[in-house]
PDB file of C-alpha atoms and ligand atoms in Angstrom:
ATOM      1  CA  UNK A   1     -41.111  17.031  11.986  1.00 82.00           C
ATOM      2  CA  UNK A   2     -38.823  20.009  12.480  1.00 81.00           C
ATOM      3  CA  UNK A   3     -40.313  23.513  12.321  1.00 83.00           C
ATOM      4  CA  UNK A   4     -39.192  25.114   9.067  1.00 83.00           C
ATOM      5  CA  UNK A   5     -39.318  21.878   7.080  1.00 86.00           C
ATOM      6  CA  UNK A   6     -40.859  22.523   3.697  1.00 88.00           C
ATOM      7  CA  UNK A   7     -43.898  20.366   3.115  1.00 91.00           C
ATOM      8  CA  UNK A   8     -46.399  20.017   0.320  1.00 93.00           C
ATOM      9  CA  UNK A   9     -50.031  20.392   1.257  1.00 93.00           C
ATOM     10  CA  UNK A  10     -51.946  18.226  -1.186  1.00 91.00           C
ATOM     11  CA  UNK A  11     -55.267  19.889  -0.529  1.00 91.00           C
ATOM     12  CA  UNK A  12     -54.084  23.490  -0.838  1.00 89.00           C
ATOM     13  CA  UNK A  13     -51.635  22.385  -3.547  1.00 89.00           C
ATOM     14  CA  UNK A  14     -48.877  24.521  -2.234  1.00 89.00           C
ATOM     15  CA  UNK A  15     -45.632  24.318  -0.357  1.00 89.00           C
ATOM     16  CA  UNK A  16     -45.418  25.677   3.156  1.00 90.00           C
ATOM     17  CA  UNK A  17     -43.042  25.779   6.062  1.00 89.00           C
ATOM     18  CA  UNK A  18     -44.104  23.431   8.799  1.00 90.00           C
ATOM     19  CA  UNK A  19     -44.693  25.392  12.014  1.00 88.00           C
ATOM     20  CA  UNK A  20     -46.231  23.031  14.515  1.00 87.00           C
ATOM     21  CA  UNK A  21     -48.901  20.471  15.088  1.00 87.00           C
ATOM     22  CA  UNK A  22     -51.922  20.163  17.255  1.00 84.00           C
ATOM     23  CA  UNK A  23     -53.820  16.881  17.036  1.00 86.00           C
ATOM     24  CA  UNK A  24     -54.653  16.063  13.411  1.00 88.00           C
ATOM     25  CA  UNK A  25     -53.805  19.575  12.234  1.00 91.00           C
ATOM     26  CA  UNK A  26     -50.590  21.287  11.342  1.00 92.00           C
ATOM     27  CA  UNK A  27     -49.888  24.957  10.846  1.00 91.00           C
ATOM     28  CA  UNK A  28     -48.072  25.868   7.648  1.00 91.00           C
ATOM     29  CA  UNK A  29     -46.585  29.170   6.670  1.00 88.00           C
ATOM     30  CA  UNK A  30     -46.071  30.372   3.106  1.00 85.00           C
ATOM     31  CA  UNK A  31     -42.471  30.260   1.907  1.00 81.00           C
ATOM     32  CA  UNK A  32     -41.111  33.773   2.236  1.00 75.00           C
ATOM     33  CA  UNK A  33     -43.671  34.711   4.884  1.00 76.00           C
ATOM     34  CA  UNK A  34     -47.343  35.563   5.001  1.00 76.00           C
ATOM     35  CA  UNK A  35     -50.499  34.241   6.583  1.00 81.00           C
ATOM     36  CA  UNK A  36     -50.273  30.775   8.044  1.00 86.00           C
ATOM     37  CA  UNK A  37     -52.794  28.172   7.109  1.00 90.00           C
ATOM     38  CA  UNK A  38     -54.001  24.971   8.667  1.00 91.00           C
ATOM     39  CA  UNK A  39     -53.647  21.600   7.004  1.00 93.00           C
ATOM     40  CA  UNK A  40     -54.402  17.976   7.775  1.00 93.00           C
ATOM     41  CA  UNK A  41     -51.504  15.845   8.924  1.00 92.00           C
ATOM     42  CA  UNK A  42     -52.698  13.147   6.524  1.00 92.00           C
ATOM     43  CA  UNK A  43     -52.523  15.528   3.575  1.00 93.00           C
ATOM     44  CA  UNK A  44     -48.992  16.752   3.918  1.00 93.00           C
ATOM     45  CA  UNK A  45     -45.710  15.226   2.914  1.00 92.00           C
ATOM     46  CA  UNK A  46     -42.159  16.504   2.737  1.00 88.00           C
ATOM     47  CA  UNK A  47     -41.801  18.651  -0.384  1.00 87.00           C
ATOM     48  CA  UNK A  48     -39.659  17.362  -3.237  1.00 84.00           C
ATOM     49  CA  UNK A  49     -36.612  19.292  -4.360  1.00 78.00           C
ATOM     50  CA  UNK A  50     -38.507  20.639  -7.379  1.00 78.00           C
ATOM     51  CA  UNK A  51     -41.400  21.776  -5.234  1.00 82.00           C
ATOM     52  CA  UNK A  52     -39.042  23.477  -2.807  1.00 80.00           C
ATOM     53  CA  UNK A  53     -37.211  25.203  -5.621  1.00 76.00           C
ATOM     54  CA  UNK A  54     -40.302  26.498  -7.358  1.00 77.00           C
ATOM     55  CA  UNK A  55     -41.807  27.668  -4.068  1.00 77.00           C
ATOM     56  CA  UNK A  56     -38.562  29.503  -3.368  1.00 73.00           C
ATOM     57  CA  UNK A  57     -38.607  31.148  -6.776  1.00 68.00           C
ATOM     58  CA  UNK A  58     -42.201  32.244  -6.385  1.00 70.00           C
ATOM     59  CA  UNK A  59     -41.478  33.756  -2.986  1.00 70.00           C
ATOM     60  CA  UNK A  60     -38.436  35.598  -4.302  1.00 66.00           C
ATOM     61  CA  UNK A  61     -40.305  36.928  -7.284  1.00 62.00           C
ATOM     62  CA  UNK A  62     -43.237  38.064  -5.171  1.00 63.00           C
ATOM     63  CA  UNK A  63     -40.945  39.810  -2.778  1.00 59.00           C
ATOM     64  CA  UNK A  64     -38.914  41.518  -5.478  1.00 57.00           C
ATOM     65  CA  UNK A  65     -42.109  42.649  -7.207  1.00 53.00           C
ATOM     66  CA  UNK A  66     -43.329  44.110  -3.969  1.00 49.00           C
ATOM     67  CA  UNK A  67     -39.936  45.695  -3.502  1.00 45.00           C
ATOM     68  CA  UNK A  68     -39.769  44.553   0.080  1.00 45.00           C
ATOM     69  CA  UNK A  69     -36.385  44.417   1.650  1.00 44.00           C
ATOM     70  CA  UNK A  70     -35.195  41.075   2.828  1.00 48.00           C
ATOM     71  CA  UNK A  71     -35.972  40.313   6.411  1.00 54.00           C
ATOM     72  CA  UNK A  72     -32.656  39.571   8.116  1.00 56.00           C
ATOM     73  CA  UNK A  73     -34.352  37.411  10.724  1.00 63.00           C
ATOM     74  CA  UNK A  74     -35.616  35.041   8.086  1.00 72.00           C
ATOM     75  CA  UNK A  75     -33.310  32.333   6.766  1.00 80.00           C
ATOM     76  CA  UNK A  76     -32.061  33.014   3.237  1.00 85.00           C
ATOM     77  CA  UNK A  77     -33.752  31.097   0.438  1.00 85.00           C
ATOM     78  CA  UNK A  78     -31.490  29.264  -2.032  1.00 87.00           C
ATOM     79  CA  UNK A  79     -31.509  30.679  -5.543  1.00 85.00           C
ATOM     80  CA  UNK A  80     -32.799  27.908  -7.787  1.00 81.00           C
ATOM     81  CA  UNK A  81     -30.298  26.445 -10.184  1.00 84.00           C
ATOM     82  CA  UNK A  82     -27.321  27.652  -8.159  1.00 87.00           C
ATOM     83  CA  UNK A  83     -25.242  24.685  -7.051  1.00 90.00           C
ATOM     84  CA  UNK A  84     -23.587  26.619  -4.236  1.00 90.00           C
ATOM     85  CA  UNK A  85     -26.914  27.752  -2.787  1.00 89.00           C
ATOM     86  CA  UNK A  86     -28.310  24.265  -3.023  1.00 89.00           C
ATOM     87  CA  UNK A  87     -25.277  22.761  -1.329  1.00 91.00           C
ATOM     88  CA  UNK A  88     -25.557  25.180   1.582  1.00 92.00           C
ATOM     89  CA  UNK A  89     -29.291  24.577   1.812  1.00 91.00           C
ATOM     90  CA  UNK A  90     -28.676  20.840   1.976  1.00 90.00           C
ATOM     91  CA  UNK A  91     -26.080  21.397   4.675  1.00 90.00           C
ATOM     92  CA  UNK A  92     -28.624  23.480   6.583  1.00 91.00           C
ATOM     93  CA  UNK A  93     -31.290  20.771   6.198  1.00 89.00           C
ATOM     94  CA  UNK A  94     -28.879  18.194   7.598  1.00 88.00           C
ATOM     95  CA  UNK A  95     -28.007  20.453  10.509  1.00 87.00           C
ATOM     96  CA  UNK A  96     -31.697  20.971  11.220  1.00 86.00           C
ATOM     97  CA  UNK A  97     -32.297  17.252  11.096  1.00 85.00           C
ATOM     98  CA  UNK A  98     -29.465  16.757  13.594  1.00 83.00           C
ATOM     99  CA  UNK A  99     -30.833  19.531  15.856  1.00 82.00           C
ATOM    100  CA  UNK A 100     -27.520  21.321  15.442  1.00 83.00           C
ATOM    101  CA  UNK A 101     -28.560  24.935  15.890  1.00 83.00           C
ATOM    102  CA  UNK A 102     -25.116  26.448  15.524  1.00 84.00           C
ATOM    103  CA  UNK A 103     -24.500  24.556  12.294  1.00 86.00           C
ATOM    104  CA  UNK A 104     -27.845  25.877  11.012  1.00 86.00           C
ATOM    105  CA  UNK A 105     -26.699  29.405  11.831  1.00 85.00           C
ATOM    106  CA  UNK A 106     -23.354  28.797  10.147  1.00 88.00           C
ATOM    107  CA  UNK A 107     -25.083  27.593   6.986  1.00 89.00           C
ATOM    108  CA  UNK A 108     -27.318  30.679   6.990  1.00 88.00           C
ATOM    109  CA  UNK A 109     -24.340  32.990   7.394  1.00 87.00           C
ATOM    110  CA  UNK A 110     -22.514  31.275   4.549  1.00 89.00           C
ATOM    111  CA  UNK A 111     -25.608  31.348   2.392  1.00 89.00           C
ATOM    112  CA  UNK A 112     -26.074  35.093   2.982  1.00 86.00           C
ATOM    113  CA  UNK A 113     -22.408  35.780   2.270  1.00 86.00           C
ATOM    114  CA  UNK A 114     -22.546  33.730  -0.891  1.00 88.00           C
ATOM    115  CA  UNK A 115     -25.731  35.434  -2.034  1.00 85.00           C
ATOM    116  CA  UNK A 116     -24.325  38.880  -1.394  1.00 83.00           C
ATOM    117  CA  UNK A 117     -21.298  38.007  -3.479  1.00 83.00           C
ATOM    118  CA  UNK A 118     -22.740  35.914  -6.268  1.00 83.00           C
ATOM    119  CA  UNK A 119     -26.299  37.089  -6.606  1.00 81.00           C
ATOM    120  CA  UNK A 120     -25.906  40.795  -6.016  1.00 73.00           C
ATOM    121  CA  UNK A 121     -27.039  40.967  -2.422  1.00 61.00           C
ATOM    122  CA  UNK A 122     -30.003  39.540  -0.635  1.00 54.00           C
ATOM    123  CA  UNK A 123     -32.201  38.393  -3.458  1.00 49.00           C
ATOM    124  CA  UNK A 124     -35.149  40.547  -2.456  1.00 50.00           C
ATOM    125  CA  UNK A 125     -33.247  43.774  -1.828  1.00 45.00           C
ATOM    126  CA  UNK A 126     -33.051  44.583  -5.512  1.00 44.00           C
ATOM    127  CA  UNK A 127     -35.823  44.108  -7.973  1.00 45.00           C
ATOM    128  CA  UNK A 128     -34.305  41.157  -9.645  1.00 51.00           C
ATOM    129  CA  UNK A 129     -36.556  38.433 -10.888  1.00 52.00           C
ATOM    130  CA  UNK A 130     -34.962  35.031 -10.779  1.00 55.00           C
ATOM    131  CA  UNK A 131     -35.809  32.523 -13.376  1.00 58.00           C
ATOM    132  CA  UNK A 132     -35.456  28.825 -13.004  1.00 59.00           C
ATOM    133  CA  UNK A 133     -32.312  28.126 -15.012  1.00 64.00           C
ATOM    134  CA  UNK A 134     -30.547  25.037 -13.671  1.00 73.00           C
ATOM    135  CA  UNK A 135     -26.814  24.710 -14.247  1.00 75.00           C
ATOM    136  CA  UNK A 136     -24.361  22.006 -13.382  1.00 77.00           C
ATOM    137  CA  UNK A 137     -20.777  22.948 -12.637  1.00 78.00           C
ATOM    138  CA  UNK A 138     -18.230  20.559 -14.079  1.00 78.00           C
ATOM    139  CA  UNK A 139     -14.488  20.558 -14.409  1.00 79.00           C
ATOM    140  CA  UNK A 140     -13.429  21.719 -17.859  1.00 80.00           C
ATOM    141  CA  UNK A 141     -11.911  18.642 -19.472  1.00 77.00           C
ATOM    142  CA  UNK A 142     -10.302  20.694 -22.221  1.00 80.00           C
ATOM    143  CA  UNK A 143      -7.941  22.440 -19.786  1.00 79.00           C
ATOM    144  CA  UNK A 144      -5.537  20.608 -17.497  1.00 80.00           C
ATOM    145  CA  UNK A 145      -5.469  21.460 -13.798  1.00 83.00           C
ATOM    146  CA  UNK A 146      -2.338  23.356 -12.786  1.00 87.00           C
ATOM    147  CA  UNK A 147      -0.151  22.778  -9.760  1.00 90.00           C
ATOM    148  CA  UNK A 148       2.423  25.328  -8.819  1.00 92.00           C
ATOM    149  CA  UNK A 149       4.876  26.137  -6.038  1.00 95.00           C
ATOM    150  CA  UNK A 150       6.370  29.492  -5.263  1.00 94.00           C
ATOM    151  CA  UNK A 151       9.339  29.875  -2.964  1.00 95.00           C
ATOM    152  CA  UNK A 152       8.557  32.226  -0.090  1.00 93.00           C
ATOM    153  CA  UNK A 153      11.824  31.687   1.773  1.00 92.00           C
ATOM    154  CA  UNK A 154      14.042  34.618   2.494  1.00 85.00           C
ATOM    155  CA  UNK A 155      14.623  37.001   5.378  1.00 79.00           C
ATOM    156  CA  UNK A 156      13.537  40.287   3.805  1.00 82.00           C
ATOM    157  CA  UNK A 157      11.737  39.385   0.638  1.00 86.00           C
ATOM    158  CA  UNK A 158      10.432  36.189  -0.857  1.00 88.00           C
ATOM    159  CA  UNK A 159      12.891  34.360  -3.054  1.00 93.00           C
ATOM    160  CA  UNK A 160      10.188  34.301  -5.688  1.00 91.00           C
ATOM    161  CA  UNK A 161      11.378  31.283  -7.615  1.00 95.00           C
ATOM    162  CA  UNK A 162       8.486  29.339  -9.066  1.00 96.00           C
ATOM    163  CA  UNK A 163       7.984  25.899 -10.509  1.00 95.00           C
ATOM    164  CA  UNK A 164       5.686  27.376 -13.098  1.00 93.00           C
ATOM    165  CA  UNK A 165       2.404  25.589 -13.810  1.00 90.00           C
ATOM    166  CA  UNK A 166       2.836  21.807 -13.701  1.00 90.00           C
ATOM    167  CA  UNK A 167       0.316  19.190 -14.747  1.00 86.00           C
ATOM    168  CA  UNK A 168       0.835  17.081 -11.611  1.00 87.00           C
ATOM    169  CA  UNK A 169       1.682  17.592  -7.925  1.00 88.00           C
ATOM    170  CA  UNK A 170       4.601  15.168  -8.283  1.00 92.00           C
ATOM    171  CA  UNK A 171       6.433  17.474 -10.649  1.00 94.00           C
ATOM    172  CA  UNK A 172       5.957  20.371  -8.283  1.00 94.00           C
ATOM    173  CA  UNK A 173       7.489  18.365  -5.433  1.00 95.00           C
ATOM    174  CA  UNK A 174      10.384  17.391  -7.612  1.00 96.00           C
ATOM    175  CA  UNK A 175      11.034  21.056  -8.374  1.00 97.00           C
ATOM    176  CA  UNK A 176      10.811  21.923  -4.652  1.00 97.00           C
ATOM    177  CA  UNK A 177      13.379  19.252  -3.757  1.00 97.00           C
ATOM    178  CA  UNK A 178      15.735  20.518  -6.444  1.00 97.00           C
ATOM    179  CA  UNK A 179      15.274  24.128  -5.409  1.00 96.00           C
ATOM    180  CA  UNK A 180      15.864  23.317  -1.738  1.00 96.00           C
ATOM    181  CA  UNK A 181      18.960  21.337  -2.617  1.00 96.00           C
ATOM    182  CA  UNK A 182      20.366  24.273  -4.540  1.00 95.00           C
ATOM    183  CA  UNK A 183      19.365  27.085  -2.194  1.00 93.00           C
ATOM    184  CA  UNK A 184      18.509  25.549   1.205  1.00 93.00           C
ATOM    185  CA  UNK A 185      15.187  27.381   0.921  1.00 94.00           C
ATOM    186  CA  UNK A 186      12.503  25.566   2.870  1.00 94.00           C
ATOM    187  CA  UNK A 187       9.217  27.363   2.589  1.00 94.00           C
ATOM    188  CA  UNK A 188       6.829  27.370  -0.374  1.00 94.00           C
ATOM    189  CA  UNK A 189       3.398  28.584  -1.220  1.00 92.00           C
ATOM    190  CA  UNK A 190       1.589  26.029  -3.312  1.00 91.00           C
ATOM    191  CA  UNK A 191      -1.483  26.522  -5.393  1.00 88.00           C
ATOM    192  CA  UNK A 192      -3.835  24.475  -7.426  1.00 85.00           C
ATOM    193  CA  UNK A 193      -6.025  25.796 -10.183  1.00 85.00           C
ATOM    194  CA  UNK A 194      -8.515  24.184 -12.429  1.00 82.00           C
ATOM    195  CA  UNK A 195     -11.118  25.387 -14.855  1.00 82.00           C
ATOM    196  CA  UNK A 196     -14.788  24.843 -14.413  1.00 82.00           C
ATOM    197  CA  UNK A 197     -17.656  25.435 -16.748  1.00 83.00           C
ATOM    198  CA  UNK A 198     -21.341  25.794 -16.094  1.00 82.00           C
ATOM    199  CA  UNK A 199     -23.487  23.646 -18.255  1.00 79.00           C
ATOM    200  CA  UNK A 200     -27.078  24.455 -18.766  1.00 77.00           C
ATOM    201  CA  UNK A 201     -29.370  21.551 -18.032  1.00 71.00           C
ATOM    202  CA  UNK A 202     -32.165  20.685 -20.388  1.00 61.00           C
TER     203      UNK A 202
HETATM  204 ZN1   ZN B   1     -26.136  30.847  -5.100  1.00 58.63          ZN
HETATM  205 ZN1   ZN B   2      13.957  30.033  -3.084  1.00 58.63          ZN
END
C-alpha cells in the first residue's frame, strides 16, 4: 500500500492516511494532520469515496475552526461535491498508484490553483466551513453549443470577419472556405462554447 492512501480503520472507526507498516501493525495519520495512531493490518481497508469525502470535510472544518493556515507542504484536500477537485484527486490517486511522483506533484499544483480560483484560496486559509453539497455538472440541453471562426489574417490588424455563432463545426468550415475564396485570408481563430449547469444531487 502506498503511503498517503486513505484507509478506514474499522476498530477506531475513522479514516486515516496510511503511513507505513511494521509486522501486523500499520501507522495511520489523521486526515489533515495530527497524532498518528496504530492499527491492525487485518482491520483496515481502503476507504470508500464517501468515507474519504467526509473525512476531508471534517478535516477542513476542524482546520477552519481553528483558523490554522494551510500547510503548503501538505497535499491539498479535494472539496467535497466539487467535480473538478474530485477529478484532480482521482488523477493524483492514479499517479500515486503508478509511482509517478512528478504526475502527483502536477495534480497537486493543479488542485491548489483550482482551489485558489474556485474556492477562494486554500480552503483552510479563510474561515469557511464547507458543507457536503454534491453537484453534477451537465451540458445544458436547452442551449445549443456554438462554433465560431474569426479571421485573424492581415498584416497590421486582424481582418475581423466572423462566421458568427454556428450550431455545427461544418458550417464554420464552410464559412472559412468562402471567406478564403473571397479574400485569400488564411488564418482563423476558432472557438467553441457550450453551456453547463450544476445540478444538485439528492
Ligand atoms: Zn474544487
Ligand atoms: Zn479575413
